[in-house]
CSV table of C-alpha atoms and ligand atoms in Angstrom, one decimal:
chain,number,residue,atom,x,y,z
A,1,MET,CA,105.2,104.1,102.0
A,2,ALA,CA,106.7,101.9,99.4
A,3,ARG,CA,103.9,102.5,97.1
A,4,ASP,CA,103.3,99.0,96.2
A,5,GLN,CA,100.2,99.4,97.7
A,6,GLY,CA,102.8,99.5,100.0
A,7,THR,CA,103.1,103.1,100.0
A,8,SER,CA,105.2,105.9,98.5
A,9,GLU,CA,105.0,107.2,95.1
A,10,PHE,CA,106.4,104.0,93.9
A,11,SER,CA,103.6,102.1,95.1
A,12,ASP,CA,101.5,101.9,92.1
A,13,LEU,CA,99.9,99.1,93.8
A,14,ARG,CA,99.5,100.9,97.0
A,15,PRO,CA,96.5,102.8,98.2
A,16,LYS,CA,95.8,105.7,96.0
A,17,GLU,CA,95.1,109.2,97.1
A,18,LYS,CA,91.5,110.1,97.2
A,19,CYS,CA,90.6,113.6,96.2
A,20,GLY,CA,91.3,117.2,97.0
A,21,ILE,CA,88.6,119.9,97.1
A,22,ILE,CA,88.6,123.7,97.2
A,23,GLY,CA,86.0,126.5,97.2
A,24,CYS,CA,86.2,130.2,97.3
A,25,ALA,CA,83.9,133.2,97.4
A,26,GLY,CA,85.0,136.9,97.1
A,27,THR,CA,84.2,140.3,95.7
A,28,SER,CA,86.8,140.0,92.8
A,29,PRO,CA,87.8,137.1,90.5
A,30,ILE,CA,89.0,134.0,92.4
A,31,THR,CA,89.8,131.7,89.5
A,32,SER,CA,93.6,131.9,89.8
A,33,ASP,CA,93.4,131.2,93.5
A,34,LEU,CA,91.3,128.1,92.8
A,35,TYR,CA,93.8,127.0,90.1
A,36,TYR,CA,96.9,127.4,92.3
A,37,GLY,CA,95.0,125.9,95.3
A,38,LEU,CA,94.3,122.8,93.2
A,39,ARG,CA,98.0,122.6,92.2
A,40,ILE,CA,98.9,122.7,95.9
A,41,LEU,CA,96.4,119.9,96.5
A,42,GLN,CA,97.7,117.9,93.5
A,43,HIS,CA,99.1,115.1,95.7
A,44,ARG,CA,95.5,114.2,96.6
A,45,GLY,CA,94.6,113.2,93.1
A,46,GLN,CA,96.3,113.2,89.8
A,47,GLU,CA,93.9,111.6,87.4
A,48,SER,CA,91.6,114.5,86.7
A,49,ALA,CA,91.0,118.1,87.7
A,50,GLY,CA,88.1,120.5,87.4
A,51,LEU,CA,86.8,123.9,88.2
A,52,ALA,CA,83.3,125.4,88.3
A,53,VAL,CA,82.8,129.1,88.7
A,54,TYR,CA,80.0,131.6,88.7
A,55,GLU,CA,79.7,134.7,86.6
A,56,ASP,CA,76.3,135.4,85.1
A,57,GLY,CA,75.7,131.6,85.3
A,58,LEU,CA,77.8,128.6,86.1
A,59,LYS,CA,80.8,127.7,83.9
A,60,SER,CA,82.9,124.6,84.3
A,61,LYS,CA,85.7,122.6,82.8
A,62,ARG,CA,86.9,119.1,83.8
A,63,GLY,CA,89.7,117.1,82.2
A,64,MET,CA,91.9,114.1,82.6
A,65,GLY,CA,95.4,114.8,83.8
A,66,LEU,CA,97.3,117.1,86.2
A,67,VAL,CA,95.9,120.5,87.0
A,68,HIS,CA,98.4,122.3,84.7
A,69,GLU,CA,97.6,119.9,81.9
A,70,VAL,CA,93.9,120.3,82.1
A,71,PHE,CA,93.7,124.2,82.2
A,72,THR,CA,95.2,126.5,79.6
A,73,LYS,CA,95.7,130.2,80.2
A,74,GLU,CA,92.7,130.8,77.9
A,75,ASP,CA,90.5,128.4,80.1
A,76,LEU,CA,91.4,130.4,83.2
A,77,VAL,CA,90.3,133.7,81.4
A,78,ASP,CA,87.0,132.0,80.3
A,79,LEU,CA,86.4,130.7,83.8
A,80,ARG,CA,86.5,134.1,85.4
A,81,GLY,CA,84.2,134.4,88.4
A,82,ASN,CA,83.9,135.7,91.9
A,83,SER,CA,82.9,132.4,93.4
A,84,GLY,CA,83.8,128.8,92.5
A,85,ILE,CA,84.9,125.3,93.5
A,86,GLY,CA,87.5,122.9,92.3
A,87,HIS,CA,88.5,119.2,92.5
A,88,VAL,CA,91.4,117.0,91.9
A,89,ARG,CA,90.7,113.3,91.7
A,90,TYR,CA,92.0,109.8,92.0
A,91,SER,CA,89.0,107.6,91.4
A,92,THR,CA,87.5,105.9,94.5
A,93,THR,CA,84.1,104.7,93.4
A,94,GLY,CA,83.5,105.0,89.7
A,95,SER,CA,86.1,104.2,87.1
A,96,SER,CA,88.6,106.7,86.1
A,97,VAL,CA,87.0,108.3,83.1
A,98,LEU,CA,86.2,111.9,82.3
A,99,ASP,CA,82.5,111.4,83.1
A,100,ASN,CA,83.5,110.7,86.7
A,101,ALA,CA,85.7,113.8,86.9
A,102,GLN,CA,84.5,116.6,89.1
A,103,PRO,CA,83.0,119.1,89.8
A,104,ILE,CA,79.7,117.4,88.8
A,105,VAL,CA,77.2,119.9,87.6
A,106,ALA,CA,73.4,119.4,87.7
A,107,LYS,CA,70.7,121.7,86.4
A,108,THR,CA,67.5,121.9,88.4
A,109,SER,CA,64.4,124.0,88.2
A,110,TYR,CA,65.8,125.9,91.2
A,111,GLY,CA,69.1,126.6,89.4
A,112,GLU,CA,72.5,125.0,88.9
A,113,ILE,CA,74.4,122.9,91.4
A,114,ALA,CA,78.1,122.0,91.2
A,115,LEU,CA,79.7,119.5,93.6
A,116,ALA,CA,83.3,118.5,94.5
A,117,HIS,CA,83.4,115.5,96.8
A,118,ASN,CA,86.2,113.8,98.8
A,119,GLY,CA,85.2,110.5,100.4
A,120,ASP,CA,83.0,107.5,99.7
A,121,ILE,CA,79.3,107.0,100.4
A,122,ALA,CA,78.7,103.6,101.8
A,123,ASN,CA,75.0,103.5,101.0
A,124,ALA,CA,75.3,105.1,97.5
A,125,ASN,CA,73.8,102.2,95.7
A,126,GLU,CA,70.7,102.2,97.8
A,127,ILE,CA,70.1,105.9,97.3
A,128,ARG,CA,70.8,105.5,93.6
A,129,GLU,CA,68.1,102.9,93.3
A,130,GLU,CA,65.6,105.1,95.2
A,131,LEU,CA,66.3,108.1,93.1
A,132,SER,CA,66.2,106.1,89.8
A,133,LYS,CA,62.7,105.0,90.8
A,134,LYS,CA,61.7,108.6,91.2
A,135,GLY,CA,62.9,109.3,87.7
A,136,TRP,CA,66.3,110.8,88.2
A,137,ALA,CA,68.7,109.7,85.5
A,138,PHE,CA,72.4,108.9,86.3
A,139,MET,CA,75.1,109.6,83.9
A,140,THR,CA,78.1,108.2,85.8
A,141,THR,CA,79.0,105.3,88.2
A,142,SER,CA,80.3,107.8,90.8
A,143,ASP,CA,78.8,108.0,94.3
A,144,SER,CA,79.4,111.8,94.0
A,145,GLU,CA,76.7,111.9,91.4
A,146,VAL,CA,74.4,110.2,93.9
A,147,ILE,CA,75.1,113.1,96.3
A,148,VAL,CA,74.4,115.8,93.8
A,149,ARG,CA,71.1,114.2,92.6
A,150,LEU,CA,70.0,113.6,96.2
A,151,LEU,CA,70.7,117.3,97.0
A,152,ALA,CA,68.9,118.4,93.8
A,153,ASN,CA,65.9,116.3,94.7
A,154,GLU,CA,65.8,117.8,98.2
A,155,ILE,CA,66.2,121.4,96.9
A,156,VAL,CA,63.4,120.9,94.3
A,157,ASN,CA,61.2,119.3,97.0
A,158,THR,CA,61.7,121.9,99.7
A,159,GLY,CA,62.6,125.1,97.6
A,160,ASP,CA,64.8,126.0,100.6
A,161,VAL,CA,68.5,125.5,100.1
A,162,LYS,CA,69.6,125.7,103.7
A,163,ARG,CA,66.9,123.2,104.8
A,164,ALA,CA,67.8,121.0,101.9
A,165,LEU,CA,71.5,121.0,102.8
A,166,ARG,CA,70.7,119.9,106.4
A,167,GLU,CA,68.1,117.3,105.3
A,168,PHE,CA,69.8,115.6,102.4
A,169,THR,CA,72.8,114.7,104.6
A,170,ASN,CA,70.5,112.6,106.7
A,171,ARG,CA,70.6,110.0,104.0
A,172,LEU,CA,74.3,109.9,103.5
A,173,VAL,CA,76.3,107.2,105.3
A,174,GLY,CA,80.1,107.4,104.9
A,175,ALA,CA,82.8,109.9,104.4
A,176,TYR,CA,82.1,113.2,102.8
A,177,SER,CA,83.9,116.5,102.7
A,178,LEU,CA,82.0,118.5,100.1
A,179,ALA,CA,82.4,121.8,98.3
A,180,LEU,CA,79.2,122.9,96.7
A,181,MET,CA,78.0,125.8,94.5
A,182,ILE,CA,74.4,126.4,94.3
A,183,ASN,CA,74.0,129.2,91.8
A,184,ASP,CA,76.5,131.8,93.0
A,185,SER,CA,76.7,130.6,96.6
A,186,VAL,CA,79.6,128.4,97.9
A,187,TYR,CA,79.0,125.9,100.7
A,188,ALA,CA,81.2,123.4,102.4
A,189,ILE,CA,80.1,120.3,104.4
A,190,ARG,CA,82.1,117.9,106.6
A,191,ASP,CA,80.5,114.6,107.6
A,192,PRO,CA,79.5,114.1,111.2
A,193,LEU,CA,82.5,111.9,112.0
A,194,ALA,CA,84.9,114.3,110.2
A,195,ILE,CA,86.5,111.3,108.4
A,196,ARG,CA,88.2,113.3,105.6
A,197,PRO,CA,89.9,116.6,106.3
A,198,LEU,CA,88.4,120.1,105.4
A,199,CYS,CA,89.4,123.5,106.7
A,200,ILE,CA,88.6,127.1,106.2
A,201,GLY,CA,90.8,130.2,105.6
A,202,GLU,CA,90.5,133.8,104.5
A,203,GLY,CA,92.2,136.1,102.0
A,204,ASN,CA,91.8,139.9,101.6
A,205,ASP,CA,88.3,140.1,100.2
A,206,ARG,CA,87.5,136.4,100.1
A,207,MET,CA,86.9,133.2,102.0
A,208,MET,CA,88.2,129.8,101.0
A,209,ILE,CA,87.7,126.1,102.1
A,210,ALA,CA,90.3,123.5,101.2
A,211,SER,CA,91.2,119.9,102.0
A,212,GLU,CA,94.4,120.8,103.7
A,213,SER,CA,95.8,123.8,105.5
A,214,VAL,CA,98.9,123.9,103.4
A,215,VAL,CA,96.8,125.8,100.8
A,216,PHE,CA,96.5,128.7,103.1
A,217,ASP,CA,100.2,128.7,104.0
A,218,THR,CA,101.3,128.8,100.4
A,219,LEU,CA,98.7,130.9,98.6
A,220,PRO,CA,99.8,134.5,99.0
A,221,GLY,CA,97.6,136.7,101.2
A,222,TYR,CA,95.7,133.8,102.8
A,223,ARG,CA,95.4,132.8,106.5
A,224,PHE,CA,94.3,129.5,107.9
A,225,ILE,CA,91.3,129.9,110.3
A,226,ARG,CA,90.4,126.4,111.5
A,227,ASP,CA,89.3,122.9,110.6
A,228,LEU,CA,85.6,122.5,109.9
A,229,LYS,CA,83.9,120.8,112.8
A,230,PRO,CA,82.3,117.4,112.5
A,231,GLY,CA,78.9,117.8,110.8
A,232,GLU,CA,79.5,121.5,110.1
A,233,ILE,CA,77.9,123.3,107.1
A,234,VAL,CA,79.4,126.6,106.1
A,235,GLU,CA,78.3,129.2,103.6
A,236,LEU,CA,81.2,131.3,102.4
A,237,ARG,CA,80.8,135.0,102.0
A,238,SER,CA,83.4,137.5,100.9
A,239,ASP,CA,83.8,138.8,104.4
A,240,GLY,CA,83.1,135.8,106.6
A,241,PHE,CA,81.1,132.6,106.8
A,242,GLU,CA,77.8,131.4,108.2
A,243,SER,CA,78.0,128.1,110.1
A,244,THR,CA,75.5,125.4,111.2
A,245,ARG,CA,75.9,121.9,112.5
A,246,LEU,CA,74.4,118.6,111.7
A,247,PRO,CA,73.6,116.1,114.5
A,248,HIS,CA,76.9,114.4,115.3
A,249,PRO,CA,78.2,111.9,117.8
A,250,ASN,CA,80.5,112.9,120.7
A,251,HIS,CA,83.5,111.5,118.9
A,252,THR,CA,85.2,111.7,115.5
A,253,ALA,CA,86.6,109.1,113.1
A,254,HIS,CA,89.5,110.9,111.4
A,255,CYS,CA,91.2,108.7,108.8
A,256,MET,CA,94.5,107.7,110.3
A,257,PHE,CA,96.0,107.3,106.9
A,258,GLU,CA,95.9,111.0,106.3
A,259,TRP,CA,98.7,111.4,108.9
A,260,VAL,CA,100.4,108.2,108.1
A,261,TYR,CA,100.7,108.8,104.4
A,262,PHE,CA,98.3,110.8,102.3
A,263,ALA,CA,98.4,114.4,103.5
A,264,ARG,CA,101.3,116.7,102.9
A,265,PRO,CA,103.7,116.8,105.8
A,266,ASP,CA,103.4,120.6,106.1
A,267,SER,CA,99.6,120.4,106.6
A,268,VAL,CA,98.0,120.6,110.0
A,269,LEU,CA,95.0,118.2,110.2
A,270,ASP,CA,92.6,118.5,113.1
A,271,GLU,CA,95.3,120.3,115.1
A,272,ARG,CA,98.1,117.7,114.5
A,273,LEU,CA,100.9,118.7,112.1
A,274,VAL,CA,101.4,115.8,109.8
A,275,TYR,CA,105.2,116.1,109.9
A,276,ASP,CA,105.2,115.9,113.7
A,277,ALA,CA,103.0,112.8,113.6
A,278,ARG,CA,105.3,111.1,111.2
A,279,VAL,CA,108.4,111.9,113.2
A,280,LYS,CA,106.7,110.6,116.3
A,281,ILE,CA,105.8,107.4,114.4
A,282,GLY,CA,109.5,107.0,113.5
A,283,GLU,CA,110.5,107.5,117.2
A,284,GLN,CA,107.9,104.9,118.3
A,285,LEU,CA,109.3,102.4,115.7
A,286,ALA,CA,112.8,102.9,117.1
A,287,HIS,CA,111.6,102.2,120.6
A,288,GLU,CA,109.6,99.1,119.5
A,289,TYR,CA,112.1,97.7,117.0
A,290,PRO,CA,115.7,98.6,117.7
A,291,VAL,CA,118.3,96.8,115.7
A,292,PRO,CA,122.1,97.0,115.4
A,293,ALA,CA,122.6,99.0,112.2
A,294,ASP,CA,124.8,101.7,110.6
A,295,ILE,CA,122.3,104.0,108.8
A,296,VAL,CA,118.6,104.9,108.5
A,297,VAL,CA,117.4,105.2,104.9
A,298,PRO,CA,113.9,106.6,104.1
A,299,VAL,CA,111.9,105.5,101.1
A,300,PRO,CA,111.5,108.9,99.5
A,301,GLU,CA,109.3,110.9,100.0
A,302,SER,CA,106.9,109.2,102.3
A,303,GLY,CA,109.3,107.6,104.7
A,304,ARG,CA,111.4,110.7,105.3
A,305,ALA,CA,109.9,112.2,108.4
A,306,GLN,CA,109.5,108.7,110.0
A,307,ALA,CA,113.2,108.1,109.3
A,308,GLN,CA,114.1,111.3,111.1
A,309,GLY,CA,112.2,110.1,114.1
A,310,TYR,CA,113.8,106.7,114.0
A,311,ALA,CA,117.2,108.4,113.8
A,312,HIS,CA,116.5,110.7,116.8
A,313,VAL,CA,115.9,107.7,119.1
A,314,SER,CA,118.4,105.2,117.7
A,315,GLY,CA,121.2,107.7,117.3
A,316,LEU,CA,121.9,106.4,113.8
A,317,PRO,CA,122.5,108.9,110.9
A,318,VAL,CA,119.8,109.4,108.3
A,319,VAL,CA,121.3,108.8,104.8
A,320,GLU,CA,119.5,109.6,101.6
A,321,GLY,CA,120.5,106.2,100.2
A,322,LEU,CA,117.7,106.2,97.7
A,323,ILE,CA,117.2,108.8,95.1
A,324,LYS,CA,113.9,109.4,93.4
A,325,ASN,CA,113.6,110.5,89.8
A,326,ARG,CA,111.1,113.3,90.4
A,327,TYR,CA,110.3,113.7,86.7
A,328,ILE,CA,108.7,110.3,86.3
A,329,GLU,CA,105.6,111.2,88.2
A,330,ARG,CA,102.9,109.2,86.7
A,331,THR,CA,103.8,105.6,86.4
A,332,PHE,CA,101.2,104.9,89.1
A,333,ILE,CA,98.5,105.2,86.6
A,334,MET,CA,99.9,102.6,84.3
A,335,PRO,CA,97.3,99.8,84.3
A,336,GLU,CA,99.5,96.7,84.1
A,337,GLN,CA,101.5,95.2,86.9
A,338,ALA,CA,104.6,95.0,84.7
A,339,ASP,CA,104.4,98.7,84.0
A,340,ARG,CA,104.1,99.5,87.7
A,341,GLU,CA,107.1,97.4,88.6
A,342,THR,CA,109.1,98.9,85.8
A,343,GLY,CA,108.0,102.3,87.3
A,344,VAL,CA,109.6,101.5,90.6
A,345,MET,CA,112.9,100.8,89.0
A,346,LEU,CA,112.6,104.0,86.9
A,347,LYS,CA,111.8,106.1,89.9
A,348,LEU,CA,114.4,104.9,92.4
A,349,ASN,CA,118.0,104.3,92.4
A,350,ALA,CA,120.5,103.7,95.3
A,351,ILE,CA,123.6,105.8,96.1
A,352,ARG,CA,126.1,102.9,96.0
A,353,SER,CA,128.8,104.6,98.1
A,354,ALA,CA,126.2,105.5,100.8
A,355,VAL,CA,124.8,102.0,101.3
A,356,LYS,CA,127.7,99.7,100.3
A,357,ASN,CA,128.6,97.3,103.2
A,358,LYS,CA,126.2,99.1,105.5
A,359,ARG,CA,123.5,97.6,107.8
A,360,VAL,CA,120.5,99.6,106.7
A,361,VAL,CA,117.2,100.4,108.5
A,362,LEU,CA,114.8,101.1,105.6
A,363,VAL,CA,111.8,103.2,106.8
A,364,ASP,CA,108.5,103.5,104.9
A,365,ASP,CA,104.9,104.3,105.9
A,366,SER,CA,103.0,101.1,105.0
A,367,ILE,CA,102.9,97.9,103.0
A,368,VAL,CA,99.9,96.7,100.9
A,369,ARG,CA,101.0,94.0,98.5
A,370,GLY,CA,104.6,94.0,99.4
A,371,THR,CA,105.9,93.9,95.9
A,372,THR,CA,107.2,97.5,95.8
A,373,ILE,CA,109.1,97.3,99.1
A,374,ARG,CA,110.6,94.0,97.9
A,375,LYS,CA,111.9,95.8,94.9
A,376,ILE,CA,113.4,98.6,97.0
A,377,VAL,CA,115.1,96.1,99.3
A,378,GLY,CA,116.5,94.5,96.2
A,379,ILE,CA,117.8,97.9,94.9
A,380,LEU,CA,119.6,98.4,98.2
A,381,ARG,CA,121.1,94.9,98.1
A,382,LEU,CA,122.2,95.3,94.5
A,383,ALA,CA,124.0,98.5,95.6
A,384,GLY,CA,125.9,96.5,98.2
A,385,ALA,CA,123.9,96.9,101.5
A,386,ARG,CA,125.0,94.2,103.9
A,387,GLU,CA,121.7,94.0,105.8
A,388,VAL,CA,118.3,95.6,105.2
A,389,HIS,CA,115.9,95.9,108.2
A,390,VAL,CA,112.5,97.2,107.2
A,391,ARG,CA,110.5,99.4,109.6
A,392,ILE,CA,106.9,100.3,108.7
A,393,GLY,CA,105.1,103.3,110.3
A,394,CYS,CA,101.7,101.6,110.4
A,395,LEU,CA,100.1,98.3,111.4
A,396,PRO,CA,99.6,95.6,108.7
A,397,ILE,CA,96.7,96.7,106.4
A,398,ARG,CA,94.3,93.8,106.2
A,399,PHE,CA,90.9,95.2,105.5
A,400,PRO,CA,89.3,97.2,102.7
A,401,CYS,CA,88.5,100.9,103.0
A,402,TYR,CA,85.0,102.0,102.2
A,403,LEU,CA,85.5,105.6,103.1
A,404,GLY,CA,87.5,107.2,100.4
A,405,ILE,CA,90.7,105.2,99.9
A,406,ASP,CA,91.2,102.9,97.0
A,407,MET,CA,91.7,99.6,98.9
A,408,LYS,CA,88.6,97.7,98.1
A,409,THR,CA,89.4,94.0,98.3
A,410,ARG,CA,91.0,91.8,101.0
A,411,ASP,CA,93.1,89.8,98.6
A,412,GLN,CA,95.3,92.7,97.7
A,413,PHE,CA,96.8,92.7,101.2
A,414,ILE,CA,99.9,90.6,101.8
A,415,ALA,CA,99.2,90.7,105.6
A,416,ASN,CA,96.1,88.5,104.9
A,417,GLU,CA,98.1,85.8,103.4
A,418,LYS,CA,101.3,85.8,105.4
A,419,THR,CA,102.6,86.3,108.9
A,420,VAL,CA,105.1,89.0,109.7
A,421,PRO,CA,108.1,86.7,109.5
A,422,GLU,CA,106.7,85.3,106.2
A,423,ILE,CA,106.3,88.9,104.8
A,424,ALA,CA,109.9,89.6,105.9
A,425,ASP,CA,111.0,86.5,103.9
A,426,PHE,CA,108.9,87.6,100.9
A,427,ILE,CA,110.3,91.1,100.8
A,428,GLU,CA,113.8,89.6,101.5
A,429,ALA,CA,114.4,91.8,104.5
A,430,ASP,CA,116.7,90.7,107.4
A,431,SER,CA,114.0,91.9,109.8
A,432,LEU,CA,110.6,93.6,109.6
A,433,GLY,CA,108.8,95.7,112.2
A,434,TYR,CA,105.3,97.2,112.0
A,435,LEU,CA,104.3,100.0,114.3
A,436,SER,CA,102.0,98.9,117.1
A,437,LEU,CA,98.4,100.2,117.6
A,438,ARG,CA,99.5,101.9,120.8
A,439,GLY,CA,102.4,103.5,119.0
A,440,LEU,CA,100.2,104.8,116.2
A,441,ILE,CA,97.6,106.3,118.5
A,442,SER,CA,100.2,108.0,120.6
A,443,ALA,CA,101.8,109.5,117.5
A,444,LEU,CA,98.6,110.9,116.2
A,445,LYS,CA,97.7,112.5,119.5
A,446,HIS,CA,94.0,111.7,119.1
A,447,SER,CA,92.2,109.1,121.2
A,448,ARG,CA,91.4,105.7,119.7
A,449,ASP,CA,87.7,106.6,119.7
A,450,ASP,CA,88.4,109.7,117.5
A,451,ILE,CA,90.3,107.8,114.7
A,452,CYS,CA,89.2,105.5,112.0
A,453,LEU,CA,91.2,102.3,112.1
A,454,GLY,CA,88.9,100.3,109.8
A,455,CYS,CA,91.6,99.0,107.3
A,456,LEU,CA,93.7,97.9,110.3
A,457,THR,CA,91.1,96.4,112.6
A,458,GLY,CA,88.2,95.5,110.3
A,459,GLU,CA,85.9,97.6,112.6
A,460,TYR,CA,84.4,100.7,110.8
A,461,PRO,CA,83.0,103.9,112.2
A,462,VAL,CA,79.8,103.6,110.1
A,463,PRO,CA,77.6,100.6,109.1
A,464,ILE,CA,79.1,98.8,106.1
A,465,PRO,CA,77.1,95.8,104.9
A,466,GLY,CA,78.9,92.6,105.9
A,467,GLU,CA,81.5,94.4,108.1
A,468,LYS,CA,81.7,95.0,111.8
A,469,MET,CA,81.1,98.4,113.4
A,470,ARG,CA,83.5,99.6,116.0
A,471,LYS,CA,80.7,100.8,118.2
A,472,GLU,CA,77.0,100.2,117.8
A,473,ARG,CA,76.1,103.5,116.3
A,474,PRO,CA,72.7,103.2,114.6
A,475,LEU,CA,72.2,105.0,111.3
A,476,GLU,CA,69.5,107.0,113.0
A,477,MET,CA,72.2,108.9,114.9
A,478,PHE,CA,73.0,110.8,111.7
A,479,SER,CA,69.4,111.2,110.6
A,480,ASP,CA,66.2,113.0,111.5
A,481,SER,CA,65.8,110.8,114.6
A,482,ALA,CA,68.9,112.4,116.0
A,483,THR,CA,66.9,115.4,116.7
A,484,LYS,CA,64.4,113.4,118.8
A,485,PRO,CA,65.0,113.8,122.5
A,486,SER,CA,66.2,110.2,123.0
A,487,ALA,CA,68.8,110.4,120.2
A,488,ARG,CA,69.8,114.0,121.0
A,489,LYS,CA,71.0,112.8,124.4
A,490,LYS,CA,73.6,110.7,122.6
A,491,ALA,CA,74.8,113.5,120.3
A,492,SER,CA,77.0,116.2,121.7
A,493,SER,CA,76.1,119.6,120.4
A,494,SER,CA,79.6,121.0,120.1
A,495,ARG,CA,83.1,120.0,119.7
B,501,LIG,S1,89.4,102.4,106.6
B,501,LIG,FE1,91.6,103.0,106.7
B,501,LIG,S2,92.0,104.3,104.9
B,501,LIG,FE2,89.8,104.1,105.1
B,501,LIG,S3,89.1,105.9,106.3
B,501,LIG,FE3,89.5,104.3,107.8
B,501,LIG,S4,91.6,104.5,108.4
B,501,LIG,FE4,91.4,105.7,106.5
């Protein structure tokens, strides 16, 4: 998407990637696998990176920047260990400072705990207050620290790690894919609605969990096994894994935005290849919004697969009419609007001969503020495009995300202020078409009940204070009471 909080890497103002997590346990050093795994997951977070490994105690390093900027060769030697976890981050809750980088490490009377979290906890403030009253001190503003303190509290109280892992999740409401180290053991947990992705794979003498399957495709010697199930807890061993399930409802709430924009196109998320979903989105767009035109131009990189789909159905050629400067990677973290807009211009240029006098269908994944896509339309017009018809592979985004994506306020969405024709005027497009809900659901190949659509519909899969829930699903469903007979009836035992 034209990352204006539109989407694409240019969309500085567009939704930011959440986080990527990884964990590995083996019989020989796994540090380099974690390091390269994090580099493969770099698209999920570029503000900070961290590793925590175990060898005669827990060792960790976190830093601001890209993975290769944070870790030197010497660090990777120092961080040698046979088990460990890692994290790349774009801040969701908590400001983007080193204190909020992960893994977060906590020392308890039971031992050391390290946590890497992808998601957002909707009731984090409530839990923080409760734990503060019990004397737990918080060092950061991050909801992930709330998780680690809550777990530490439970482990100290029960003295039983497995029981603590099951019980502390009873309190968590929201999205959480977790990689955990408790002393030298590595665990992974996926929330009962499986909102954020998490999968498991194996190497020669080691097991690994990672946010996306592409890690197992590209790390030599690894093989993807499967996605973690909703509410699944796994303990990694060098030769396999042990699995248990939390109470979970009979449906999921996978974040639709992972397929639309965030995940890598070569990842398979919950059995749907991201690339295929995006091509299908483009096909749907062409069915829903045909227009007389000469060429289809993707916003690189995020609109590329959708543009292929649009071209299949429309019969128009795909032309790389926009070229991205791939060496200007980080303007999205510039704090000022002016810098962000300059970043769009620095990152993109049009191929004049490809677009001059052409009627262009410009395809991108989403629009948030509209300022970036407007710039891109302007770049095409300056290069001589005769018409620019914008097609967007998602519905208008109008509501905040409380589940792991950095879209926190309604006033950032242009679709809350303007109608579609008014947005078309604002971005100076000849026409504008957003994908329909039916088109989106058919492209994702999951039923509507199994997808989170909160930022599109304003109805969320978990209780968010002041917001509507898509189905009445009491908090108790995810808590102790779910094991009571009346609640158990509602929860399916396996998926
Ligand atoms: S609200 Fe939107 S971005 Fe957030 S989890 Fe749901 S679908 Fe994804």
